[in-house]
Amino acid sequence: MRVLITSGPTREPLDPVRFLTNGSSGRMGIALAEAVLRSGGEAVVVSGPITHQYPTGAEVHRIETTQQMLEKCTELFPSCDGVIGAAAPCDFKPVQYSDQKLTKAESDGELLLRLVPTPDILAGLGRIKKPYQWIVGFALETQHGKEHALEKLHRKNCDFVALNDPSSIDNTQAKLEIFDVHGNRVALLHGMKSDVAAELLKIALRK
Ligand code: C5P
C-alpha cells in the first residue's frame, strides 16, 4: 500500500520577503503518515512549510505554493493507491508578484491586493483517478457542514470526506465525521489525531 498525503499550508509570495499563508500545523498529515507506516505501507507526503517533523521512513516532498503542490501530487499520484488531502492549500494568490519589496512610500497609504484562485489539487487528482484508486478529502465548515462537505466530495471526485470540527485546527485532538459517496455518515472519530488518523486510514482502505 502506497498512500499520498498532502499536508500543511502552502505559501503564495507577494514580494521577496512576504507571503500569504494560513495556520495549518501539518499535525494531521504527520499523524496520517505515522498511521500508514505503522500499517506497513509507504507514506508519500507532499508538504508545505511546517515546523513539526514527519516520521522517519516517510518519503517527504517539500513544496511552497499551491501550484507546486499540484504539480508534485500529479507526478506522484499515479504510483499510489490513494490520496488523503490533509493540506490547507492557499485558495488565492496575488495576481502580481513584486520583484522588489513593496514599500510604504510607494503605496500612497493604502495597498490593494488583487488575488486570483489557485488550482484545486484534489479536484485535479479526482480527474485522473483510476478505478482502483481512492481519494479522501477534508472539509472544515462553520455552517451547513454535511451539505458543504458532500458538495466537496462530489466536486473533487472523492470516495470519502472527513468533516472537521473547527476546534481541530492546531490541536493535538481531532473530531471528524466521515461521509461516503452516498451521503451516509460512516464514522464519528474523536480523540488524539494519531488514533483518529489510524481509523480514517482503515475506512479509506475499505474502498
Ligand atoms: O474547498 P476546501 O478547501 O474546503 O476543501 C478542502 C479539501 O480540499 C481538503 O482535503 C484540502 O486538502 C483540499 N484542497 C486541495 N486544493 C486546494 C484547496 C483544498 O486539494 N486548492
mmCIF file with all atom_site columns, C-alpha atoms and ligand atoms in Angstrom:
data_model
loop_
_atom_site.group_PDB
_atom_site.id
_atom_site.type_symbol
_atom_site.label_atom_id
_atom_site.label_alt_id
_atom_site.label_comp_id
_atom_site.label_asym_id
_atom_site.label_entity_id
_atom_site.label_seq_id
_atom_site.pdbx_PDB_ins_code
_atom_site.Cartn_x
_atom_site.Cartn_y
_atom_site.Cartn_z
_atom_site.occupancy
_atom_site.B_iso_or_equiv
_atom_site.pdbx_formal_charge
_atom_site.auth_seq_id
_atom_site.auth_comp_id
_atom_site.auth_asym_id
_atom_site.auth_atom_id
_atom_site.pdbx_PDB_model_num
ATOM   1   C CA . MET A 1 1   ? 0.000   0.000  0.000   1.00 0.00 ? 1   MET A CA 1
ATOM   2   C CA . ARG A 1 2   ? 1.385   3.362  -1.070  1.00 0.00 ? 2   ARG A CA 1
ATOM   3   C CA . VAL A 1 3   ? -0.513  6.418  0.193   1.00 0.00 ? 3   VAL A CA 1
ATOM   4   C CA . LEU A 1 4   ? -0.082  10.011 -0.907  1.00 0.00 ? 4   LEU A CA 1
ATOM   5   C CA . ILE A 1 5   ? -0.737  12.566 1.839   1.00 0.00 ? 5   ILE A CA 1
ATOM   6   C CA . THR A 1 6   ? -0.955  16.315 1.276   1.00 0.00 ? 6   THR A CA 1
ATOM   7   C CA . SER A 1 7   ? -0.064  18.194 4.418   1.00 0.00 ? 7   SER A CA 1
ATOM   8   C CA . GLY A 1 8   ? 0.486   21.616 5.941   1.00 0.00 ? 8   GLY A CA 1
ATOM   9   C CA . PRO A 1 9   ? -0.175  25.057 4.483   1.00 0.00 ? 9   PRO A CA 1
ATOM   10  C CA . THR A 1 10  ? 1.074   26.470 1.207   1.00 0.00 ? 10  THR A CA 1
ATOM   11  C CA . ARG A 1 11  ? 2.628   29.910 0.720   1.00 0.00 ? 11  ARG A CA 1
ATOM   12  C CA . GLU A 1 12  ? 1.888   32.411 -2.022  1.00 0.00 ? 12  GLU A CA 1
ATOM   13  C CA . PRO A 1 13  ? 4.648   35.044 -2.317  1.00 0.00 ? 13  PRO A CA 1
ATOM   14  C CA . LEU A 1 14  ? 3.810   38.743 -2.589  1.00 0.00 ? 14  LEU A CA 1
ATOM   15  C CA . ASP A 1 15  ? 7.374   40.005 -2.797  1.00 0.00 ? 15  ASP A CA 1
ATOM   16  C CA . PRO A 1 16  ? 10.820  38.583 -1.927  1.00 0.00 ? 16  PRO A CA 1
ATOM   17  C CA . VAL A 1 17  ? 10.119  38.713 1.825   1.00 0.00 ? 17  VAL A CA 1
ATOM   18  C CA . ARG A 1 18  ? 6.322   38.356 2.211   1.00 0.00 ? 18  ARG A CA 1
ATOM   19  C CA . PHE A 1 19  ? 3.748   35.671 1.524   1.00 0.00 ? 19  PHE A CA 1
ATOM   20  C CA . LEU A 1 20  ? 0.113   34.723 2.097   1.00 0.00 ? 20  LEU A CA 1
ATOM   21  C CA . THR A 1 21  ? -0.424  31.553 4.138   1.00 0.00 ? 21  THR A CA 1
ATOM   22  C CA . ASN A 1 22  ? -2.576  30.055 6.917   1.00 0.00 ? 22  ASN A CA 1
ATOM   23  C CA . GLY A 1 23  ? -2.082  28.469 10.321  1.00 0.00 ? 23  GLY A CA 1
ATOM   24  C CA . SER A 1 24  ? -2.098  24.790 9.327   1.00 0.00 ? 24  SER A CA 1
ATOM   25  C CA . SER A 1 25  ? 0.396   22.930 11.544  1.00 0.00 ? 25  SER A CA 1
ATOM   26  C CA . GLY A 1 26  ? 0.669   19.731 9.472   1.00 0.00 ? 26  GLY A CA 1
ATOM   27  C CA . ARG A 1 27  ? -0.142  17.639 12.567  1.00 0.00 ? 27  ARG A CA 1
ATOM   28  C CA . MET A 1 28  ? -2.891  15.660 10.816  1.00 0.00 ? 28  MET A CA 1
ATOM   29  C CA . GLY A 1 29  ? -0.527  14.924 7.903   1.00 0.00 ? 29  GLY A CA 1
ATOM   30  C CA . ILE A 1 30  ? 2.118   13.712 10.357  1.00 0.00 ? 30  ILE A CA 1
ATOM   31  C CA . ALA A 1 31  ? -0.425  11.501 12.176  1.00 0.00 ? 31  ALA A CA 1
ATOM   32  C CA . LEU A 1 32  ? -1.586  10.044 8.839   1.00 0.00 ? 32  LEU A CA 1
ATOM   33  C CA . ALA A 1 33  ? 1.994   9.340  7.721   1.00 0.00 ? 33  ALA A CA 1
ATOM   34  C CA . GLU A 1 34  ? 2.613   7.529  11.029  1.00 0.00 ? 34  GLU A CA 1
ATOM   35  C CA . ALA A 1 35  ? -0.598  5.513  10.615  1.00 0.00 ? 35  ALA A CA 1
ATOM   36  C CA . VAL A 1 36  ? 0.386   4.444  7.075   1.00 0.00 ? 36  VAL A CA 1
ATOM   37  C CA . LEU A 1 37  ? 3.889   3.419  8.178   1.00 0.00 ? 37  LEU A CA 1
ATOM   38  C CA . ARG A 1 38  ? 2.551   1.531  11.225  1.00 0.00 ? 38  ARG A CA 1
ATOM   39  C CA . SER A 1 39  ? 0.259   -0.472 8.982   1.00 0.00 ? 39  SER A CA 1
ATOM   40  C CA . GLY A 1 40  ? 3.233   -1.474 6.816   1.00 0.00 ? 40  GLY A CA 1
ATOM   41  C CA . GLY A 1 41  ? 2.569   0.920  3.932   1.00 0.00 ? 41  GLY A CA 1
ATOM   42  C CA . GLU A 1 42  ? 4.619   3.587  2.186   1.00 0.00 ? 42  GLU A CA 1
ATOM   43  C CA . ALA A 1 43  ? 3.779   7.169  3.190   1.00 0.00 ? 43  ALA A CA 1
ATOM   44  C CA . VAL A 1 44  ? 4.418   9.693  0.428   1.00 0.00 ? 44  VAL A CA 1
ATOM   45  C CA . VAL A 1 45  ? 3.982   13.200 1.824   1.00 0.00 ? 45  VAL A CA 1
ATOM   46  C CA . VAL A 1 46  ? 3.769   16.423 -0.166  1.00 0.00 ? 46  VAL A CA 1
ATOM   47  C CA . SER A 1 47  ? 4.129   19.160 2.408   1.00 0.00 ? 47  SER A CA 1
ATOM   48  C CA . GLY A 1 48  ? 4.178   22.910 2.676   1.00 0.00 ? 48  GLY A CA 1
ATOM   49  C CA . PRO A 1 49  ? 6.474   24.557 5.242   1.00 0.00 ? 49  PRO A CA 1
ATOM   50  C CA . ILE A 1 50  ? 5.842   23.290 8.787   1.00 0.00 ? 50  ILE A CA 1
ATOM   51  C CA . THR A 1 51  ? 7.952   23.221 11.944  1.00 0.00 ? 51  THR A CA 1
ATOM   52  C CA . HIS A 1 52  ? 6.994   19.734 13.197  1.00 0.00 ? 52  HIS A CA 1
ATOM   53  C CA . GLN A 1 53  ? 8.817   16.611 11.947  1.00 0.00 ? 53  GLN A CA 1
ATOM   54  C CA . TYR A 1 54  ? 7.495   13.860 9.684   1.00 0.00 ? 54  TYR A CA 1
ATOM   55  C CA . PRO A 1 55  ? 8.264   10.313 10.866  1.00 0.00 ? 55  PRO A CA 1
ATOM   56  C CA . THR A 1 56  ? 11.463  8.656  9.735   1.00 0.00 ? 56  THR A CA 1
ATOM   57  C CA . GLY A 1 57  ? 10.632  6.399  6.836   1.00 0.00 ? 57  GLY A CA 1
ATOM   58  C CA . ALA A 1 58  ? 8.123   8.760  5.217   1.00 0.00 ? 58  ALA A CA 1
ATOM   59  C CA . GLU A 1 59  ? 9.009   9.951  1.711   1.00 0.00 ? 59  GLU A CA 1
ATOM   60  C CA . VAL A 1 60  ? 8.649   13.723 2.111   1.00 0.00 ? 60  VAL A CA 1
ATOM   61  C CA . HIS A 1 61  ? 8.490   16.173 -0.796  1.00 0.00 ? 61  HIS A CA 1
ATOM   62  C CA . ARG A 1 62  ? 8.667   19.830 0.245   1.00 0.00 ? 62  ARG A CA 1
ATOM   63  C CA . ILE A 1 63  ? 6.894   22.493 -1.762  1.00 0.00 ? 63  ILE A CA 1
ATOM   64  C CA . GLU A 1 64  ? 5.843   26.107 -1.151  1.00 0.00 ? 64  GLU A CA 1
ATOM   65  C CA . THR A 1 65  ? 2.989   27.168 -3.437  1.00 0.00 ? 65  THR A CA 1
ATOM   66  C CA . THR A 1 66  ? -0.347  25.519 -4.243  1.00 0.00 ? 66  THR A CA 1
ATOM   67  C CA . GLN A 1 67  ? 0.726   25.208 -7.901  1.00 0.00 ? 67  GLN A CA 1
ATOM   68  C CA . GLN A 1 68  ? 3.911   23.358 -6.811  1.00 0.00 ? 68  GLN A CA 1
ATOM   69  C CA . MET A 1 69  ? 1.820   21.059 -4.561  1.00 0.00 ? 69  MET A CA 1
ATOM   70  C CA . LEU A 1 70  ? -0.451  20.311 -7.526  1.00 0.00 ? 70  LEU A CA 1
ATOM   71  C CA . GLU A 1 71  ? 2.489   19.516 -9.835  1.00 0.00 ? 71  GLU A CA 1
ATOM   72  C CA . LYS A 1 72  ? 4.217   17.258 -7.301  1.00 0.00 ? 72  LYS A CA 1
ATOM   73  C CA . CYS A 1 73  ? 0.965   15.418 -6.471  1.00 0.00 ? 73  CYS A CA 1
ATOM   74  C CA . THR A 1 74  ? 0.105   14.972 -10.154 1.00 0.00 ? 74  THR A CA 1
ATOM   75  C CA . GLU A 1 75  ? 3.536   13.392 -10.657 1.00 0.00 ? 75  GLU A CA 1
ATOM   76  C CA . LEU A 1 76  ? 3.270   11.088 -7.606  1.00 0.00 ? 76  LEU A CA 1
ATOM   77  C CA . PHE A 1 77  ? -0.429  10.083 -7.587  1.00 0.00 ? 77  PHE A CA 1
ATOM   78  C CA . PRO A 1 78  ? -0.238  7.515  -10.439 1.00 0.00 ? 78  PRO A CA 1
ATOM   79  C CA . SER A 1 79  ? 2.197   5.402  -8.357  1.00 0.00 ? 79  SER A CA 1
ATOM   80  C CA . CYS A 1 80  ? -0.072  5.479  -5.259  1.00 0.00 ? 80  CYS A CA 1
ATOM   81  C CA . ASP A 1 81  ? -3.163  3.526  -4.218  1.00 0.00 ? 81  ASP A CA 1
ATOM   82  C CA . GLY A 1 82  ? -4.878  6.567  -2.814  1.00 0.00 ? 82  GLY A CA 1
ATOM   83  C CA . VAL A 1 83  ? -4.535  10.107 -1.519  1.00 0.00 ? 83  VAL A CA 1
ATOM   84  C CA . ILE A 1 84  ? -5.603  11.830 1.679   1.00 0.00 ? 84  ILE A CA 1
ATOM   85  C CA . GLY A 1 85  ? -5.866  15.602 1.308   1.00 0.00 ? 85  GLY A CA 1
ATOM   86  C CA . ALA A 1 86  ? -4.955  16.857 4.762   1.00 0.00 ? 86  ALA A CA 1
ATOM   87  C CA . ALA A 1 87  ? -3.246  20.013 3.487   1.00 0.00 ? 87  ALA A CA 1
ATOM   88  C CA . ALA A 1 88  ? -4.674  23.516 3.764   1.00 0.00 ? 88  ALA A CA 1
ATOM   89  C CA . PRO A 1 89  ? -3.510  24.961 0.448   1.00 0.00 ? 89  PRO A CA 1
ATOM   90  C CA . CYS A 1 90  ? -3.973  28.707 -0.126  1.00 0.00 ? 90  CYS A CA 1
ATOM   91  C CA . ASP A 1 91  ? -7.066  29.163 -2.268  1.00 0.00 ? 91  ASP A CA 1
ATOM   92  C CA . PHE A 1 92  ? -5.875  32.516 -3.644  1.00 0.00 ? 92  PHE A CA 1
ATOM   93  C CA . LYS A 1 93  ? -2.592  34.020 -4.771  1.00 0.00 ? 93  LYS A CA 1
ATOM   94  C CA . PRO A 1 94  ? -1.577  37.574 -5.671  1.00 0.00 ? 94  PRO A CA 1
ATOM   95  C CA . VAL A 1 95  ? -2.218  38.497 -9.324  1.00 0.00 ? 95  VAL A CA 1
ATOM   96  C CA . GLN A 1 96  ? 1.214   40.044 -9.401  1.00 0.00 ? 96  GLN A CA 1
ATOM   97  C CA . TYR A 1 97  ? 4.458   39.147 -7.681  1.00 0.00 ? 97  TYR A CA 1
ATOM   98  C CA . SER A 1 98  ? 6.660   42.171 -6.986  1.00 0.00 ? 98  SER A CA 1
ATOM   99  C CA . ASP A 1 99  ? 10.374  41.520 -7.671  1.00 0.00 ? 99  ASP A CA 1
ATOM   100 C CA . GLN A 1 100 ? 11.191  44.304 -5.232  1.00 0.00 ? 100 GLN A CA 1
ATOM   101 C CA . LYS A 1 101 ? 9.983   44.598 -1.642  1.00 0.00 ? 101 LYS A CA 1
ATOM   102 C CA . LEU A 1 102 ? 6.685   46.517 -1.513  1.00 0.00 ? 102 LEU A CA 1
ATOM   103 C CA . THR A 1 103 ? 7.261   49.775 0.381   1.00 0.00 ? 103 THR A CA 1
ATOM   104 C CA . LYS A 1 104 ? 5.004   52.079 2.350   1.00 0.00 ? 104 LYS A CA 1
ATOM   105 C CA . ALA A 1 105 ? 6.413   55.048 0.420   1.00 0.00 ? 105 ALA A CA 1
ATOM   106 C CA . GLU A 1 106 ? 5.106   53.725 -2.912  1.00 0.00 ? 106 GLU A CA 1
ATOM   107 C CA . SER A 1 107 ? 1.719   52.618 -1.595  1.00 0.00 ? 107 SER A CA 1
ATOM   108 C CA . ASP A 1 108 ? 0.136   56.059 -1.020  1.00 0.00 ? 108 ASP A CA 1
ATOM   109 C CA . GLY A 1 109 ? -1.185  54.975 2.392   1.00 0.00 ? 109 GLY A CA 1
ATOM   110 C CA . GLU A 1 110 ? -3.300  52.105 1.088   1.00 0.00 ? 110 GLU A CA 1
ATOM   111 C CA . LEU A 1 111 ? -2.172  48.917 -0.611  1.00 0.00 ? 111 LEU A CA 1
ATOM   112 C CA . LEU A 1 112 ? -4.748  46.990 -2.611  1.00 0.00 ? 112 LEU A CA 1
ATOM   113 C CA . LEU A 1 113 ? -4.042  43.327 -3.204  1.00 0.00 ? 113 LEU A CA 1
ATOM   114 C CA . ARG A 1 114 ? -5.683  41.602 -6.152  1.00 0.00 ? 114 ARG A CA 1
ATOM   115 C CA . LEU A 1 115 ? -5.939  37.843 -5.781  1.00 0.00 ? 115 LEU A CA 1
ATOM   116 C CA . VAL A 1 116 ? -6.764  35.062 -8.218  1.00 0.00 ? 116 VAL A CA 1
ATOM   117 C CA . PRO A 1 117 ? -7.851  31.497 -7.334  1.00 0.00 ? 117 PRO A CA 1
ATOM   118 C CA . THR A 1 118 ? -5.216  28.770 -7.198  1.00 0.00 ? 118 THR A CA 1
ATOM   119 C CA . PRO A 1 119 ? -5.917  25.311 -8.667  1.00 0.00 ? 119 PRO A CA 1
ATOM   120 C CA . ASP A 1 120 ? -7.733  22.723 -6.556  1.00 0.00 ? 120 ASP A CA 1
ATOM   121 C CA . ILE A 1 121 ? -5.304  19.843 -6.022  1.00 0.00 ? 121 ILE A CA 1
ATOM   122 C CA . LEU A 1 122 ? -7.766  17.119 -5.057  1.00 0.00 ? 122 LEU A CA 1
ATOM   123 C CA . ALA A 1 123 ? -10.129 18.069 -7.875  1.00 0.00 ? 123 ALA A CA 1
ATOM   124 C CA . GLY A 1 124 ? -7.178  17.713 -10.277 1.00 0.00 ? 124 GLY A CA 1
ATOM   125 C CA . LEU A 1 125 ? -6.335  14.273 -8.858  1.00 0.00 ? 125 LEU A CA 1
ATOM   126 C CA . GLY A 1 126 ? -10.050 13.374 -8.960  1.00 0.00 ? 126 GLY A CA 1
ATOM   127 C CA . ARG A 1 127 ? -9.966  13.865 -12.730 1.00 0.00 ? 127 ARG A CA 1
ATOM   128 C CA . ILE A 1 128 ? -7.077  11.408 -13.231 1.00 0.00 ? 128 ILE A CA 1
ATOM   129 C CA . LYS A 1 129 ? -8.166  8.878  -10.574 1.00 0.00 ? 129 LYS A CA 1
ATOM   130 C CA . LYS A 1 130 ? -8.132  5.256  -11.780 1.00 0.00 ? 130 LYS A CA 1
ATOM   131 C CA . PRO A 1 131 ? -10.925 2.862  -10.663 1.00 0.00 ? 131 PRO A CA 1
ATOM   132 C CA . TYR A 1 132 ? -8.618  1.104  -8.170  1.00 0.00 ? 132 TYR A CA 1
ATOM   133 C CA . GLN A 1 133 ? -7.537  4.393  -6.537  1.00 0.00 ? 133 GLN A CA 1
ATOM   134 C CA . TRP A 1 134 ? -9.300  6.222  -3.701  1.00 0.00 ? 134 TRP A CA 1
ATOM   135 C CA . ILE A 1 135 ? -9.414  9.834  -2.523  1.00 0.00 ? 135 ILE A CA 1
ATOM   136 C CA . VAL A 1 136 ? -10.207 11.176 0.939   1.00 0.00 ? 136 VAL A CA 1
ATOM   137 C CA . GLY A 1 137 ? -10.865 14.908 1.220   1.00 0.00 ? 137 GLY A CA 1
ATOM   138 C CA . PHE A 1 138 ? -11.203 17.078 4.294   1.00 0.00 ? 138 PHE A CA 1
ATOM   139 C CA . ALA A 1 139 ? -13.781 19.803 4.793   1.00 0.00 ? 139 ALA A CA 1
ATOM   140 C CA . LEU A 1 140 ? -13.689 22.414 7.501   1.00 0.00 ? 140 LEU A CA 1
ATOM   141 C CA . GLU A 1 141 ? -17.016 24.170 7.772   1.00 0.00 ? 141 GLU A CA 1
ATOM   142 C CA . THR A 1 142 ? -18.558 26.565 10.255  1.00 0.00 ? 142 THR A CA 1
ATOM   143 C CA . GLN A 1 143 ? -22.113 26.099 8.942   1.00 0.00 ? 143 GLN A CA 1
ATOM   144 C CA . HIS A 1 144 ? -24.105 23.648 6.759   1.00 0.00 ? 144 HIS A CA 1
ATOM   145 C CA . GLY A 1 145 ? -21.298 21.164 7.471   1.00 0.00 ? 145 GLY A CA 1
ATOM   146 C CA . LYS A 1 146 ? -22.713 17.970 5.932   1.00 0.00 ? 146 LYS A CA 1
ATOM   147 C CA . GLU A 1 147 ? -24.142 19.745 2.877   1.00 0.00 ? 147 GLU A CA 1
ATOM   148 C CA . HIS A 1 148 ? -20.867 21.580 2.113   1.00 0.00 ? 148 HIS A CA 1
ATOM   149 C CA . ALA A 1 149 ? -18.749 18.519 2.820   1.00 0.00 ? 149 ALA A CA 1
ATOM   150 C CA . LEU A 1 150 ? -20.785 16.373 0.402   1.00 0.00 ? 150 LEU A CA 1
ATOM   151 C CA . GLU A 1 151 ? -20.672 19.074 -2.265  1.00 0.00 ? 151 GLU A CA 1
ATOM   152 C CA . LYS A 1 152 ? -16.853 18.982 -1.989  1.00 0.00 ? 152 LYS A CA 1
ATOM   153 C CA . LEU A 1 153 ? -16.794 15.173 -2.040  1.00 0.00 ? 153 LEU A CA 1
ATOM   154 C CA . HIS A 1 154 ? -18.672 15.136 -5.360  1.00 0.00 ? 154 HIS A CA 1
ATOM   155 C CA . ARG A 1 155 ? -16.879 18.105 -6.962  1.00 0.00 ? 155 ARG A CA 1
ATOM   156 C CA . LYS A 1 156 ? -13.448 16.626 -6.122  1.00 0.00 ? 156 LYS A CA 1
ATOM   157 C CA . ASN A 1 157 ? -14.468 13.050 -7.037  1.00 0.00 ? 157 ASN A CA 1
ATOM   158 C CA . CYS A 1 158 ? -13.609 11.823 -3.518  1.00 0.00 ? 158 CYS A CA 1
ATOM   159 C CA . ASP A 1 159 ? -14.638 8.452  -2.067  1.00 0.00 ? 159 ASP A CA 1
ATOM   160 C CA . PHE A 1 160 ? -14.888 9.806  1.480   1.00 0.00 ? 160 PHE A CA 1
ATOM   161 C CA . VAL A 1 161 ? -14.925 13.254 3.042   1.00 0.00 ? 161 VAL A CA 1
ATOM   162 C CA . ALA A 1 162 ? -13.814 13.994 6.594   1.00 0.00 ? 162 ALA A CA 1
ATOM   163 C CA . LEU A 1 163 ? -15.828 16.853 8.048   1.00 0.00 ? 163 LEU A CA 1
ATOM   164 C CA . ASN A 1 164 ? -13.525 18.558 10.501  1.00 0.00 ? 164 ASN A CA 1
ATOM   165 C CA . ASP A 1 165 ? -14.729 20.455 13.528  1.00 0.00 ? 165 ASP A CA 1
ATOM   166 C CA . PRO A 1 166 ? -13.025 23.926 13.608  1.00 0.00 ? 166 PRO A CA 1
ATOM   167 C CA . SER A 1 167 ? -11.702 23.051 17.101  1.00 0.00 ? 167 SER A CA 1
ATOM   168 C CA . SER A 1 168 ? -9.360  20.522 15.385  1.00 0.00 ? 168 SER A CA 1
ATOM   169 C CA . ILE A 1 169 ? -7.151  23.274 13.962  1.00 0.00 ? 169 ILE A CA 1
ATOM   170 C CA . ASP A 1 170 ? -3.679  23.385 15.503  1.00 0.00 ? 170 ASP A CA 1
ATOM   171 C CA . ASN A 1 171 ? -4.876  20.939 18.161  1.00 0.00 ? 171 ASN A CA 1
ATOM   172 C CA . THR A 1 172 ? -3.444  17.544 19.161  1.00 0.00 ? 172 THR A CA 1
ATOM   173 C CA . GLN A 1 173 ? -7.037  16.218 19.150  1.00 0.00 ? 173 GLN A CA 1
ATOM   174 C CA . ALA A 1 174 ? -9.446  15.981 16.240  1.00 0.00 ? 174 ALA A CA 1
ATOM   175 C CA . LYS A 1 175 ? -13.178 15.483 15.779  1.00 0.00 ? 175 LYS A CA 1
ATOM   176 C CA . LEU A 1 176 ? -14.143 14.145 12.343  1.00 0.00 ? 176 LEU A CA 1
ATOM   177 C CA . GLU A 1 177 ? -17.387 12.964 10.790  1.00 0.00 ? 177 GLU A CA 1
ATOM   178 C CA . ILE A 1 178 ? -16.732 10.697 7.800   1.00 0.00 ? 178 ILE A CA 1
ATOM   179 C CA . PHE A 1 179 ? -19.230 10.579 4.925   1.00 0.00 ? 179 PHE A CA 1
ATOM   180 C CA . ASP A 1 180 ? -19.245 8.268  1.909   1.00 0.00 ? 180 ASP A CA 1
ATOM   181 C CA . VAL A 1 181 ? -20.403 8.951  -1.677  1.00 0.00 ? 181 VAL A CA 1
ATOM   182 C CA . HIS A 1 182 ? -23.985 8.019  -0.741  1.00 0.00 ? 182 HIS A CA 1
ATOM   183 C CA . GLY A 1 183 ? -24.059 10.720 1.911   1.00 0.00 ? 183 GLY A CA 1
ATOM   184 C CA . ASN A 1 184 ? -24.010 8.153  4.727   1.00 0.00 ? 184 ASN A CA 1
ATOM   185 C CA . ARG A 1 185 ? -22.095 9.014  7.879   1.00 0.00 ? 185 ARG A CA 1
ATOM   186 C CA . VAL A 1 186 ? -19.808 6.008  8.200   1.00 0.00 ? 186 VAL A CA 1
ATOM   187 C CA . ALA A 1 187 ? -17.954 7.142  11.329  1.00 0.00 ? 187 ALA A CA 1
ATOM   188 C CA . LEU A 1 188 ? -17.610 9.781  14.018  1.00 0.00 ? 188 LEU A CA 1
ATOM   189 C CA . LEU A 1 189 ? -13.983 9.908  15.139  1.00 0.00 ? 189 LEU A CA 1
ATOM   190 C CA . HIS A 1 190 ? -12.967 11.896 18.213  1.00 0.00 ? 190 HIS A CA 1
ATOM   191 C CA . GLY A 1 191 ? -9.672  11.753 20.056  1.00 0.00 ? 191 GLY A CA 1
ATOM   192 C CA . MET A 1 192 ? -5.929  12.089 19.598  1.00 0.00 ? 192 MET A CA 1
ATOM   193 C CA . LYS A 1 193 ? -5.004  12.803 15.985  1.00 0.00 ? 193 LYS A CA 1
ATOM   194 C CA . SER A 1 194 ? -2.830  9.655  15.989  1.00 0.00 ? 194 SER A CA 1
ATOM   195 C CA . ASP A 1 195 ? -5.866  7.452  16.803  1.00 0.00 ? 195 ASP A CA 1
ATOM   196 C CA . VAL A 1 196 ? -8.218  9.358  14.513  1.00 0.00 ? 196 VAL A CA 1
ATOM   197 C CA . ALA A 1 197 ? -5.703  9.063  11.636  1.00 0.00 ? 197 ALA A CA 1
ATOM   198 C CA . ALA A 1 198 ? -5.432  5.278  12.085  1.00 0.00 ? 198 ALA A CA 1
ATOM   199 C CA . GLU A 1 199 ? -9.238  4.891  11.980  1.00 0.00 ? 199 GLU A CA 1
ATOM   200 C CA . LEU A 1 200 ? -9.534  7.188  8.956   1.00 0.00 ? 200 LEU A CA 1
ATOM   201 C CA . LEU A 1 201 ? -6.933  5.116  7.088   1.00 0.00 ? 201 LEU A CA 1
ATOM   202 C CA . LYS A 1 202 ? -8.859  1.895  7.835   1.00 0.00 ? 202 LYS A CA 1
ATOM   203 C CA . ILE A 1 203 ? -12.019 3.463  6.383   1.00 0.00 ? 203 ILE A CA 1
ATOM   204 C CA . ALA A 1 204 ? -10.186 4.669  3.252   1.00 0.00 ? 204 ALA A CA 1
ATOM   205 C CA . LEU A 1 205 ? -8.790  1.178  2.663   1.00 0.00 ? 205 LEU A CA 1
ATOM   206 C CA . ARG A 1 206 ? -12.316 -0.287 2.686   1.00 0.00 ? 206 ARG A CA 1
ATOM   207 C CA . LYS A 1 207 ? -12.918 1.078  -0.819  1.00 0.00 ? 207 LYS A CA 1
HETATM 208 O O1 . C5P B 2 .   ? -12.584 23.508 -0.691  1.00 0.00 ? 1   C5P B O1 1
HETATM 209 P P1 . C5P B 2 .   ? -11.831 23.268 0.582   1.00 0.00 ? 1   C5P B P1 1
HETATM 210 O O2 . C5P B 2 .   ? -10.509 23.955 0.644   1.00 0.00 ? 1   C5P B O2 1
HETATM 211 O O3 . C5P B 2 .   ? -12.630 23.462 1.836   1.00 0.00 ? 1   C5P B O3 1
HETATM 212 O O4 . C5P B 2 .   ? -11.591 21.695 0.505   1.00 0.00 ? 1   C5P B O4 1
HETATM 213 C C1 . C5P B 2 .   ? -10.833 21.048 1.436   1.00 0.00 ? 1   C5P B C1 1
HETATM 214 C C2 . C5P B 2 .   ? -10.198 19.818 0.845   1.00 0.00 ? 1   C5P B C2 1
HETATM 215 O O5 . C5P B 2 .   ? -9.667  20.076 -0.458  1.00 0.00 ? 1   C5P B O5 1
HETATM 216 C C3 . C5P B 2 .   ? -9.028  19.383 1.680   1.00 0.00 ? 1   C5P B C3 1
HETATM 217 O O6 . C5P B 2 .   ? -8.895  17.981 1.571   1.00 0.00 ? 1   C5P B O6 1
HETATM 218 C C4 . C5P B 2 .   ? -7.867  20.123 1.029   1.00 0.00 ? 1   C5P B C4 1
HETATM 219 O O7 . C5P B 2 .   ? -6.628  19.473 1.268   1.00 0.00 ? 1   C5P B O7 1
HETATM 220 C C5 . C5P B 2 .   ? -8.265  20.072 -0.443  1.00 0.00 ? 1   C5P B C5 1
HETATM 221 N N1 . C5P B 2 .   ? -7.803  21.215 -1.235  1.00 0.00 ? 1   C5P B N1 1
HETATM 222 C C6 . C5P B 2 .   ? -6.975  20.987 -2.323  1.00 0.00 ? 1   C5P B C6 1
HETATM 223 N N2 . C5P B 2 .   ? -6.554  22.048 -3.110  1.00 0.00 ? 1   C5P B N2 1
HETATM 224 C C7 . C5P B 2 .   ? -6.946  23.293 -2.818  1.00 0.00 ? 1   C5P B C7 1
HETATM 225 C C8 . C5P B 2 .   ? -7.801  23.542 -1.723  1.00 0.00 ? 1   C5P B C8 1
HETATM 226 C C9 . C5P B 2 .   ? -8.206  22.470 -0.946  1.00 0.00 ? 1   C5P B C9 1
HETATM 227 O O8 . C5P B 2 .   ? -6.608  19.840 -2.582  1.00 0.00 ? 1   C5P B O8 1
HETATM 228 N N3 . C5P B 2 .   ? -6.525  24.302 -3.585  1.00 0.00 ? 1   C5P B N3 1
#
